[in-house]
Coordinates of C-alpha atoms in Angstrom, one line a residue:
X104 CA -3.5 -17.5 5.4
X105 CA -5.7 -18.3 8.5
X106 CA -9.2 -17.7 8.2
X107 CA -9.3 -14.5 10.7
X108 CA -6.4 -12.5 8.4
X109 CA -8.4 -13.2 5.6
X110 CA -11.3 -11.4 7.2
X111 CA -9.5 -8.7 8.4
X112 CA -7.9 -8.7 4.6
X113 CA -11.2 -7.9 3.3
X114 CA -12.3 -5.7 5.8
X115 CA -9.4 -3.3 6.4
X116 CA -8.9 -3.1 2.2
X117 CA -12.3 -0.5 2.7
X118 CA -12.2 3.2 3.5
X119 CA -11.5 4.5 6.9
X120 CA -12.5 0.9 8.4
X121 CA -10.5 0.2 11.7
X122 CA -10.4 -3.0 13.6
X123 CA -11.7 -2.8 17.2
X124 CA -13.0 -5.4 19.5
X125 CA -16.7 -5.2 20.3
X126 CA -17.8 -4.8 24.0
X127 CA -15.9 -6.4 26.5
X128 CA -14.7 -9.4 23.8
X129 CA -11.3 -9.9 22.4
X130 CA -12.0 -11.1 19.1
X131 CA -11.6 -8.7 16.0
X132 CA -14.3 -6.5 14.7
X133 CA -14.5 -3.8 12.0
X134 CA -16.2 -0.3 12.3
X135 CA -16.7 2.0 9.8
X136 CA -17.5 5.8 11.0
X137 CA -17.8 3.5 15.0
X138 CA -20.5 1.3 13.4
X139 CA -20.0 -2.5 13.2
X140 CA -20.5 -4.1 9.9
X141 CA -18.3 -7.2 10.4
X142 CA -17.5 -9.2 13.9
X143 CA -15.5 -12.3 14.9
X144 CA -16.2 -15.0 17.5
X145 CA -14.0 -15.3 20.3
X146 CA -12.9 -18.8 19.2
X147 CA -12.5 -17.5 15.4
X148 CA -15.2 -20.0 14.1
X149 CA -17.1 -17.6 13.0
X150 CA -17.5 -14.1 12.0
X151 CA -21.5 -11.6 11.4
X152 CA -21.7 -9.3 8.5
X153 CA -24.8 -7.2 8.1
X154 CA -26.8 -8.1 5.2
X155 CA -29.3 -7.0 2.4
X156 CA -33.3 -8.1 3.0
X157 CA -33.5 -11.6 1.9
X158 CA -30.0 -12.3 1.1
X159 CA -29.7 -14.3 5.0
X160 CA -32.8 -16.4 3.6
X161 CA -31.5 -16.8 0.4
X162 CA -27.7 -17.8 2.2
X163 CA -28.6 -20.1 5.0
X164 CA -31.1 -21.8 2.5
X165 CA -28.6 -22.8 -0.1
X166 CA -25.7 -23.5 2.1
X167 CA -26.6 -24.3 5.7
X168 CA -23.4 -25.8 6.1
X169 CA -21.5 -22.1 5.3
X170 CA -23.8 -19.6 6.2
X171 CA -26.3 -19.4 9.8
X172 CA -29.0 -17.2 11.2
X173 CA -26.6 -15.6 14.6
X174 CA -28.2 -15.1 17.7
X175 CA -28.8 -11.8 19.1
X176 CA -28.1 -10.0 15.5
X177 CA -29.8 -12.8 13.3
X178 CA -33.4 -10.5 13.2
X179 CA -31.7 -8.0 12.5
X180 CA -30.8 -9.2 9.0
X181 CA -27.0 -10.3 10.4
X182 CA -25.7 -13.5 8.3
X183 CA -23.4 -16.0 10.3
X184 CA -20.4 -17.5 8.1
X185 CA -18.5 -20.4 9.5
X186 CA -14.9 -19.8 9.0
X187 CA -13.8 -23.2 10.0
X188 CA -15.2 -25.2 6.8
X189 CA -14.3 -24.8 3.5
X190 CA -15.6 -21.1 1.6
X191 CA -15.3 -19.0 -1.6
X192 CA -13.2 -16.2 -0.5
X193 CA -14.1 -14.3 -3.2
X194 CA -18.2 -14.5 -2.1
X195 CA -16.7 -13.6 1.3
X196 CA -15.0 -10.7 0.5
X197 CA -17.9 -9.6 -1.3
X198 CA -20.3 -10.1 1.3
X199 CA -18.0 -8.0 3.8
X200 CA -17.8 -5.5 1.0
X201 CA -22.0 -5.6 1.0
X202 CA -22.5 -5.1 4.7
X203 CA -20.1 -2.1 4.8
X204 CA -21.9 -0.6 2.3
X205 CA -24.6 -1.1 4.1
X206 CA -23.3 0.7 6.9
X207 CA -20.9 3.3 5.9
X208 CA -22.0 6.6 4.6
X209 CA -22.9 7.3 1.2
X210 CA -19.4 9.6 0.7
X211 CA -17.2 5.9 1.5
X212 CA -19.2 3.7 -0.5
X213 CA -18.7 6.1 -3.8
X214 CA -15.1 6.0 -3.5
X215 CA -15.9 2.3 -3.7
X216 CA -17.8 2.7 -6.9
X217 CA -14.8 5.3 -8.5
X218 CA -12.3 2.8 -7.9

């Protein structure tokens, strides 16, 4: 599996998360409730999640060669993930599953937490 279906994997697995390009680009981003919480690059190198107060620190300091500070989003809090070196799906999937809770409401992260 390419790294862009296993993004979209992760992402559309959540609640009422729909996949919709962002702005005028062509490349795949999720929305939950309209909001991003997860977009792709138009050459699929890379894809922005949303994350917690010190995690993008905490990320881009132990593994500068997975994880970057974006532009535009990246003082925001946004993390950048390359998707064309090697990563641990598994902390992927759970960093998508962070920034949507980040972003959806409280009533779609609880299902979350039932399941």
């Amino acid at each position: 599996m390419d790294a862009i279906a296993r993004v979209r994997e992760a992402c559309l697995a959540l609640p009422e998360v729909v996949e919709k390009p962002f702005g005028g680009h062509t490349a795949p981003s999720f929305r939950v409730r309209d909001k991003l919480f997860v977009m792709t690059s138009e050459d699929g190198l890379y894809m922005t999640f949303k994350a917690s107060p010190g995690a993008q620190e905490a990320l881009v300091a132990e593994s500068p060669e997975r994880f970057f500070v974006p532009k535009y989003v990246g003082s925001k809090g946004w993390v950048g993930a390359r998707l064309d070196v090697e990563q641990d799906w598994d902390e992927i999937a759970e960093l998508i599953e962070e920034s949507y809770r980040l972003i959806a409401p409280k009533r779609l992260t609880n299902l979350l937490d039932r399941e």
